[in-house]
Amino acid sequence: YAAKTRNDGAVVYDAAMDKSSDKSLSLLTELRNAIERNEFRLFVQPKIMLDTGQVVGMESLVRWVHPERGNVFPDEFIPFAEQTGFIRLLTRWVMEKSAELCQQLAAQGHHLKVSVNLSTRDLLDQDLPVKFADLLARYRLSPGSFCLEITESAIMDDPVRAQTTLERLSNMGVDLSIDDFGTGYSSLAYLKRLPVNELKIDKSFVLNMENDEGDTKIVRSTIDLGHNMGLRVVAEGIESEAVWRLLAELGCDQGQGYFMSRPIPGDQLVAWLEKWRAPIAVAAQPAVTAG
Ligand code: C2E
Ligand code: MG
Ligand code: MG
Ligand code: MG
């Protein structure tokens, strides 16, 4: 794409690079306008303890309500936003809204840790730790109320700079998570050195694991690996009670998935929390061993 990121993170179109990509230019313009026009929405998905059913966190997932195209999902614009550098503005927006929601929830007695997804560009943004500290101060939140999720591929794009940024963030006291674990190309030797607190098992291994011995073996090994490294292990993509029970039996710490809740608008979370009842006795009734 014919766009460049200036040092301040703003995106400029470079016509000399590509005269024909009108489509890219208009998408970039639309994205930039979307912030001012308030077209982005903060959705959240609860993160739940698999042994007790207690809600301990939420993941922020952005949605774009486009005036003509309707709901646009992140997979349709995040890759473009990353290529053009627009992602930095979007990440700041998501962090701001997440902090705001976290503060509102705490005021109502719901102390949840909020997870925000970061991209490669965010890890290369030297100002990120400073901006993050400023955000925490403005909302009077402790660093421990945030978890930042990074994929293996984002780290491996520039491991040295990623490590520097992650260390600065970790030293502030924020939690770090490796997202979509098992789908990237990172080496364990490298991961061992990163200051992470959490592994998130990719949903592709979880969705159908009760019917797939291979998936169950991968999930079991990943949980053991994470625990042996002293990390919390989270499964995404739990769509059935059977998978919840299996994961609980394998010792997986936390989970997210449509079985508990789809991502919902942030302003609907309190109502959801007040209605939430965990399926009874998850810990007391182990699932039949599989795999
Ligand atoms: P992710 O961070 O791995 O998020 C999990 C995705 O799985 C979300 O898709 C979520 O809606 C979906 N999911 C959760 N539970 C289930 C389930 O039980 N079954 C199935 N089939 N799917 C489930 P979503 O919201 O479409 O987001 C897709 C990806 O876009 C995210 O993957 C993340 O990489 C990226 N993304 C979303 N919001 C942001 C953001 O604010 N910033 C950045 N940098 N990336 C974001
Ligand atoms: Mg994530
Ligand atoms: Mg994920
Ligand atoms: Mg994913």
CSV table of C-alpha atoms and ligand atoms in Angstrom, one decimal:
chain,number,residue,atom,x,y,z
A,1,TYR,CA,0.0,0.0,0.0
A,2,ALA,CA,1.2,3.4,-0.9
A,3,ALA,CA,1.2,4.9,2.5
A,4,LYS,CA,3.9,5.9,4.9
A,5,THR,CA,3.9,6.4,8.6
A,6,ARG,CA,5.5,9.6,9.9
A,7,ASN,CA,7.6,9.6,13.1
A,8,ASP,CA,4.6,10.9,15.0
A,9,GLY,CA,2.6,7.8,14.0
A,10,ALA,CA,0.4,9.8,11.6
A,11,VAL,CA,-0.2,8.3,8.2
A,12,VAL,CA,0.6,10.1,5.0
A,13,TYR,CA,-0.3,9.0,1.5
A,14,ASP,CA,2.6,8.9,-0.9
A,15,ALA,CA,1.2,9.4,-4.4
A,16,ALA,CA,4.6,8.8,-6.0
A,17,MET,CA,4.7,5.3,-4.6
A,18,ASP,CA,1.5,4.1,-6.2
A,19,LYS,CA,-0.7,6.2,-8.4
A,20,SER,CA,-3.3,3.5,-9.0
A,21,SER,CA,-4.3,2.5,-5.5
A,22,ASP,CA,-7.4,4.7,-5.2
A,23,LYS,CA,-9.1,2.0,-3.3
A,24,SER,CA,-6.4,1.8,-0.6
A,25,LEU,CA,-6.4,5.6,-0.4
A,26,SER,CA,-10.1,5.8,0.1
A,27,LEU,CA,-10.1,3.0,2.7
A,28,LEU,CA,-7.3,4.8,4.6
A,29,THR,CA,-9.3,8.1,4.4
A,30,GLU,CA,-12.4,6.2,5.7
A,31,LEU,CA,-10.5,4.7,8.6
A,32,ARG,CA,-9.1,8.1,9.5
A,33,ASN,CA,-12.6,9.7,9.4
A,34,ALA,CA,-14.0,6.8,11.3
A,35,ILE,CA,-12.4,7.9,14.5
A,36,GLU,CA,-13.8,11.5,14.3
A,37,ARG,CA,-17.1,10.2,13.1
A,38,ASN,CA,-17.3,7.8,16.1
A,39,GLU,CA,-17.8,4.8,13.9
A,40,PHE,CA,-15.6,2.4,16.0
A,41,ARG,CA,-17.3,0.4,18.8
A,42,LEU,CA,-15.6,-1.2,21.7
A,43,PHE,CA,-16.8,-4.8,22.1
A,44,VAL,CA,-15.7,-7.0,24.9
A,45,GLN,CA,-15.6,-10.7,25.6
A,46,PRO,CA,-15.5,-12.0,29.2
A,47,LYS,CA,-12.5,-14.1,30.4
A,48,ILE,CA,-13.6,-16.7,32.9
A,49,MET,CA,-11.9,-19.0,35.5
A,50,LEU,CA,-12.5,-22.5,34.2
A,51,ASP,CA,-12.6,-24.1,37.6
A,52,THR,CA,-15.1,-21.7,39.3
A,53,GLY,CA,-16.8,-19.9,36.5
A,54,GLN,CA,-15.8,-16.6,38.0
A,55,VAL,CA,-15.4,-13.7,35.5
A,56,VAL,CA,-11.9,-12.2,36.0
A,57,GLY,CA,-11.3,-10.2,32.8
A,58,MET,CA,-12.5,-9.1,29.4
A,59,GLU,CA,-10.8,-8.8,26.0
A,60,SER,CA,-11.4,-5.6,24.0
A,61,LEU,CA,-12.3,-6.4,20.4
A,62,VAL,CA,-12.9,-3.5,18.0
A,63,ARG,CA,-15.8,-3.2,15.6
A,64,TRP,CA,-16.3,-0.7,12.8
A,65,VAL,CA,-19.9,0.3,12.1
A,66,HIS,CA,-19.5,1.6,8.6
A,67,PRO,CA,-22.3,4.0,7.3
A,68,GLU,CA,-22.8,1.9,4.1
A,69,ARG,CA,-21.1,-1.4,4.7
A,70,GLY,CA,-22.6,-2.0,8.2
A,71,ASN,CA,-20.6,-4.0,10.7
A,72,VAL,CA,-17.0,-4.5,9.5
A,73,PHE,CA,-15.0,-7.1,11.4
A,74,PRO,CA,-11.4,-6.6,12.5
A,75,ASP,CA,-10.0,-9.2,10.1
A,76,GLU,CA,-11.2,-7.0,7.2
A,77,PHE,CA,-9.4,-3.8,8.3
A,78,ILE,CA,-6.7,-4.6,10.9
A,79,PRO,CA,-4.2,-6.0,8.4
A,80,PHE,CA,-4.7,-2.9,6.3
A,81,ALA,CA,-4.5,-0.7,9.3
A,82,GLU,CA,-1.2,-2.4,10.2
A,83,GLN,CA,0.3,-2.0,6.8
A,84,THR,CA,-0.5,1.7,6.7
A,85,GLY,CA,0.4,2.6,10.2
A,86,PHE,CA,-3.2,3.6,11.1
A,87,ILE,CA,-3.2,0.9,13.7
A,88,ARG,CA,-1.3,3.2,16.1
A,89,LEU,CA,-4.2,5.6,16.2
A,90,LEU,CA,-6.7,2.7,16.5
A,91,THR,CA,-4.7,1.1,19.3
A,92,ARG,CA,-4.7,4.4,21.2
A,93,TRP,CA,-8.5,4.6,20.7
A,94,VAL,CA,-9.0,1.0,21.9
A,95,MET,CA,-6.8,1.6,25.0
A,96,GLU,CA,-8.6,4.8,25.9
A,97,LYS,CA,-12.0,3.2,25.6
A,98,SER,CA,-10.8,0.1,27.5
A,99,ALA,CA,-9.5,2.2,30.4
A,100,GLU,CA,-12.7,4.2,30.5
A,101,LEU,CA,-14.8,0.9,30.7
A,102,CYS,CA,-12.4,-0.6,33.3
A,103,GLN,CA,-12.9,2.4,35.5
A,104,GLN,CA,-16.7,2.4,35.1
A,105,LEU,CA,-16.9,-1.3,35.9
A,106,ALA,CA,-14.6,-0.9,39.0
A,107,ALA,CA,-16.9,2.0,40.2
A,108,GLN,CA,-19.8,-0.6,40.1
A,109,GLY,CA,-17.8,-3.2,42.0
A,110,HIS,CA,-16.6,-5.3,39.0
A,111,HIS,CA,-12.8,-5.5,39.1
A,112,LEU,CA,-11.9,-7.0,35.8
A,113,LYS,CA,-8.5,-7.0,34.1
A,114,VAL,CA,-8.8,-5.7,30.5
A,115,SER,CA,-6.9,-7.3,27.7
A,116,VAL,CA,-6.0,-5.2,24.6
A,117,ASN,CA,-4.5,-6.6,21.4
A,118,LEU,CA,-1.3,-5.0,20.1
A,119,SER,CA,0.1,-5.3,16.6
A,120,THR,CA,3.7,-5.3,15.3
A,121,ARG,CA,3.6,-1.5,14.7
A,122,ASP,CA,2.6,-0.9,18.3
A,123,LEU,CA,5.6,-2.9,19.5
A,124,LEU,CA,7.9,-0.7,17.3
A,125,ASP,CA,6.3,2.5,18.8
A,126,GLN,CA,8.9,3.8,21.2
A,127,ASP,CA,6.3,6.1,22.8
A,128,LEU,CA,3.9,3.4,23.7
A,129,PRO,CA,5.1,2.8,27.3
A,130,VAL,CA,5.0,6.5,28.0
A,131,LYS,CA,1.5,6.9,26.5
A,132,PHE,CA,0.3,3.9,28.5
A,133,ALA,CA,1.6,5.3,31.8
A,134,ASP,CA,-0.2,8.6,31.0
A,135,LEU,CA,-3.4,6.7,30.3
A,136,LEU,CA,-3.2,4.8,33.6
A,137,ALA,CA,-2.6,8.0,35.5
A,138,ARG,CA,-5.6,9.8,33.8
A,139,TYR,CA,-8.0,6.9,34.7
A,140,ARG,CA,-6.3,6.2,38.1
A,141,LEU,CA,-5.9,2.5,37.1
A,142,SER,CA,-3.1,0.2,38.3
A,143,PRO,CA,-0.9,-1.3,35.6
A,144,GLY,CA,-2.1,-4.7,36.7
A,145,SER,CA,-5.6,-3.9,35.5
A,146,PHE,CA,-4.3,-4.2,31.9
A,147,CYS,CA,-3.1,-7.2,29.9
A,148,LEU,CA,-1.5,-6.6,26.5
A,149,GLU,CA,-1.9,-9.4,23.9
A,150,ILE,CA,0.8,-9.9,21.3
A,151,THR,CA,1.0,-12.6,18.6
A,152,GLU,CA,4.1,-14.7,18.0
A,153,SER,CA,4.4,-13.3,14.5
A,154,ALA,CA,4.2,-9.7,15.7
A,155,ILE,CA,7.1,-10.4,18.1
A,156,MET,CA,9.1,-12.3,15.4
A,157,ASP,CA,8.8,-9.4,12.9
A,158,ASP,CA,11.5,-7.6,14.9
A,159,PRO,CA,12.4,-9.6,18.0
A,160,VAL,CA,15.0,-7.2,19.4
A,161,ARG,CA,12.8,-4.1,19.4
A,162,ALA,CA,9.8,-6.2,20.5
A,163,GLN,CA,11.8,-7.4,23.5
A,164,THR,CA,12.8,-3.9,24.4
A,165,THR,CA,9.2,-2.6,24.3
A,166,LEU,CA,7.9,-5.6,26.1
A,167,GLU,CA,10.4,-5.3,28.9
A,168,ARG,CA,9.6,-1.6,29.4
A,169,LEU,CA,5.9,-2.5,29.6
A,170,SER,CA,6.5,-5.4,31.9
A,171,ASN,CA,8.6,-3.4,34.2
A,172,MET,CA,5.6,-1.0,34.6
A,173,GLY,CA,3.6,-3.9,36.0
A,174,VAL,CA,1.3,-4.6,33.1
A,175,ASP,CA,0.5,-8.3,32.2
A,176,LEU,CA,1.7,-9.6,28.8
A,177,SER,CA,0.1,-12.4,26.9
A,178,ILE,CA,1.1,-14.4,23.8
A,179,ASP,CA,-2.0,-14.6,21.6
A,180,ASP,CA,-2.9,-17.3,19.1
A,181,PHE,CA,-0.2,-19.5,20.6
A,182,GLY,CA,0.7,-22.4,18.4
A,183,THR,CA,0.0,-20.8,15.1
A,184,GLY,CA,3.2,-18.7,14.7
A,185,TYR,CA,6.8,-19.3,14.1
A,186,SER,CA,8.4,-18.2,17.4
A,187,SER,CA,11.0,-20.5,19.0
A,188,LEU,CA,10.6,-21.6,22.6
A,189,ALA,CA,14.2,-20.5,23.2
A,190,TYR,CA,13.1,-17.0,22.4
A,191,LEU,CA,9.7,-17.1,24.2
A,192,LYS,CA,11.6,-18.2,27.4
A,193,ARG,CA,13.4,-14.8,27.5
A,194,LEU,CA,10.2,-12.7,27.1
A,195,PRO,CA,8.6,-11.2,30.2
A,196,VAL,CA,5.2,-12.8,29.5
A,197,ASN,CA,2.6,-13.9,32.1
A,198,GLU,CA,0.1,-15.7,29.9
A,199,LEU,CA,-0.3,-18.0,26.9
A,200,LYS,CA,-3.5,-18.0,24.9
A,201,ILE,CA,-4.1,-21.2,23.0
A,202,ASP,CA,-5.4,-20.5,19.5
A,203,LYS,CA,-9.0,-21.3,19.0
A,204,SER,CA,-8.2,-23.5,16.0
A,205,PHE,CA,-7.0,-26.2,18.5
A,206,VAL,CA,-9.9,-25.6,20.9
A,207,LEU,CA,-13.1,-25.3,18.7
A,208,ASN,CA,-13.5,-29.0,18.0
A,209,MET,CA,-11.1,-30.6,20.6
A,210,GLU,CA,-13.6,-32.9,22.2
A,211,ASN,CA,-13.8,-34.8,18.8
A,212,ASP,CA,-10.2,-34.5,17.8
A,213,GLU,CA,-7.5,-36.5,19.7
A,214,GLY,CA,-4.7,-34.6,17.9
A,215,ASP,CA,-6.1,-31.2,19.1
A,216,THR,CA,-6.6,-32.5,22.6
A,217,LYS,CA,-2.9,-33.6,22.7
A,218,ILE,CA,-1.7,-30.2,21.5
A,219,VAL,CA,-3.9,-28.4,24.0
A,220,ARG,CA,-2.7,-30.7,26.8
A,221,SER,CA,0.9,-30.2,25.9
A,222,THR,CA,0.5,-26.5,25.6
A,223,ILE,CA,-1.1,-26.2,29.1
A,224,ASP,CA,1.7,-28.2,30.6
A,225,LEU,CA,4.3,-26.2,28.7
A,226,GLY,CA,2.8,-22.9,29.9
A,227,HIS,CA,2.5,-24.1,33.5
A,228,ASN,CA,6.1,-25.4,33.5
A,229,MET,CA,7.2,-21.9,32.4
A,230,GLY,CA,5.1,-20.4,35.2
A,231,LEU,CA,2.5,-18.9,32.9
A,232,ARG,CA,-1.3,-18.6,33.1
A,233,VAL,CA,-2.9,-20.6,30.3
A,234,VAL,CA,-6.1,-19.3,28.6
A,235,ALA,CA,-8.1,-21.1,25.9
A,236,GLU,CA,-10.1,-19.1,23.3
A,237,GLY,CA,-12.9,-20.5,21.2
A,238,ILE,CA,-14.9,-22.5,23.8
A,239,GLU,CA,-18.2,-23.2,22.1
A,240,SER,CA,-19.6,-26.0,24.2
A,241,GLU,CA,-19.9,-27.2,27.8
A,242,ALA,CA,-18.0,-30.4,26.8
A,243,VAL,CA,-14.9,-28.4,25.7
A,244,TRP,CA,-15.1,-26.3,28.9
A,245,ARG,CA,-15.1,-29.4,31.1
A,246,LEU,CA,-12.3,-31.0,29.1
A,247,LEU,CA,-10.2,-27.9,29.4
A,248,ALA,CA,-10.9,-27.6,33.1
A,249,GLU,CA,-9.9,-31.2,33.6
A,250,LEU,CA,-6.6,-30.6,31.7
A,251,GLY,CA,-5.9,-27.8,34.2
A,252,CYS,CA,-6.4,-24.8,31.8
A,253,ASP,CA,-6.8,-21.7,33.9
A,254,GLN,CA,-9.1,-19.4,32.0
A,255,GLY,CA,-11.3,-19.4,28.9
A,256,GLN,CA,-13.3,-17.4,26.5
A,257,GLY,CA,-15.8,-18.4,23.9
A,258,TYR,CA,-19.3,-18.2,22.5
A,259,PHE,CA,-20.5,-20.8,25.0
A,260,MET,CA,-20.0,-18.2,27.7
A,261,SER,CA,-20.5,-15.1,25.7
A,262,ARG,CA,-19.9,-13.7,22.2
A,263,PRO,CA,-18.1,-10.4,22.2
A,264,ILE,CA,-20.8,-7.8,23.3
A,265,PRO,CA,-20.9,-4.0,23.3
A,266,GLY,CA,-18.9,-2.7,26.2
A,267,ASP,CA,-21.9,-0.8,27.6
A,268,GLN,CA,-23.8,-4.1,27.9
A,269,LEU,CA,-21.2,-5.9,30.0
A,270,VAL,CA,-22.6,-4.9,33.5
A,271,ALA,CA,-26.0,-6.3,32.5
A,272,TRP,CA,-24.3,-9.5,31.3
A,273,LEU,CA,-22.2,-9.8,34.5
A,274,GLU,CA,-25.3,-9.4,36.6
A,275,LYS,CA,-27.1,-12.3,34.7
A,276,TRP,CA,-24.1,-14.6,34.5
A,277,ARG,CA,-24.4,-17.9,36.3
A,278,ALA,CA,-21.6,-20.4,35.8
A,279,PRO,CA,-22.6,-23.9,34.8
A,280,ILE,CA,-22.7,-25.6,38.3
A,281,ALA,CA,-19.9,-27.6,39.8
A,282,VAL,CA,-17.4,-27.4,36.9
A,283,ALA,CA,-14.5,-28.3,39.2
A,284,ALA,CA,-16.4,-31.0,41.1
A,285,GLN,CA,-17.4,-33.0,38.1
A,286,PRO,CA,-14.4,-33.9,35.9
A,287,ALA,CA,-15.0,-34.7,32.3
A,288,VAL,CA,-14.2,-38.1,30.9
A,289,THR,CA,-10.5,-38.2,29.9
A,290,ALA,CA,-10.0,-38.0,26.2
A,291,GLY,CA,-7.0,-38.0,24.0
B,1,C2E,P1,-7.9,-12.5,18.7
B,1,C2E,O1,-7.3,-11.5,19.5
B,1,C2E,O2,-7.3,-13.9,18.7
B,1,C2E,O3,-9.4,-12.6,19.2
B,1,C2E,C1,-10.2,-13.7,19.3
B,1,C2E,C2,-11.2,-13.8,18.1
B,1,C2E,O4,-11.9,-15.0,18.2
B,1,C2E,C3,-12.2,-12.7,18.1
B,1,C2E,O5,-12.6,-12.4,16.8
B,1,C2E,C4,-13.4,-13.3,18.8
B,1,C2E,O6,-14.7,-12.8,18.5
B,1,C2E,C5,-13.3,-14.7,18.3
B,1,C2E,N1,-13.9,-15.7,19.2
B,1,C2E,C6,-14.1,-15.7,20.5
B,1,C2E,N2,-14.7,-16.8,21.0
B,1,C2E,C7,-15.0,-17.5,19.9
B,1,C2E,C8,-15.6,-18.8,19.8
B,1,C2E,O7,-16.1,-19.4,20.7
B,1,C2E,N3,-15.7,-19.3,18.5
B,1,C2E,C9,-15.3,-18.6,17.4
B,1,C2E,N4,-15.4,-19.2,16.2
B,1,C2E,N5,-14.6,-17.4,17.5
B,1,C2E,C10,-14.5,-16.9,18.8
B,1,C2E,P2,-12.7,-10.9,16.2
B,1,C2E,O8,-13.3,-10.0,17.3
B,1,C2E,O9,-13.3,-11.0,14.9
B,1,C2E,O10,-11.2,-10.5,16.1
B,1,C2E,C11,-10.3,-11.1,15.2
B,1,C2E,C12,-8.9,-10.7,15.4
B,1,C2E,O11,-8.7,-9.3,15.1
B,1,C2E,C13,-8.4,-10.8,16.9
B,1,C2E,O12,-8.0,-12.1,17.2
B,1,C2E,C14,-7.3,-9.8,16.9
B,1,C2E,O13,-6.1,-10.4,16.4
B,1,C2E,C15,-7.8,-8.7,15.9
B,1,C2E,N6,-8.3,-7.6,16.7
B,1,C2E,C16,-9.5,-7.4,17.2
B,1,C2E,N7,-9.6,-6.2,17.8
B,1,C2E,C17,-8.4,-5.7,17.8
B,1,C2E,C18,-7.8,-4.4,18.2
B,1,C2E,O14,-8.5,-3.6,18.9
B,1,C2E,N8,-6.5,-4.2,17.9
B,1,C2E,C19,-5.8,-5.1,17.2
B,1,C2E,N9,-4.4,-4.8,17.0
B,1,C2E,N10,-6.2,-6.3,16.8
B,1,C2E,C20,-7.6,-6.5,17.0
B,2,MG,MG,-6.5,-11.4,21.4
B,3,MG,MG,-6.3,-15.1,19.9
B,4,MG,MG,-6.9,-15.1,16.8
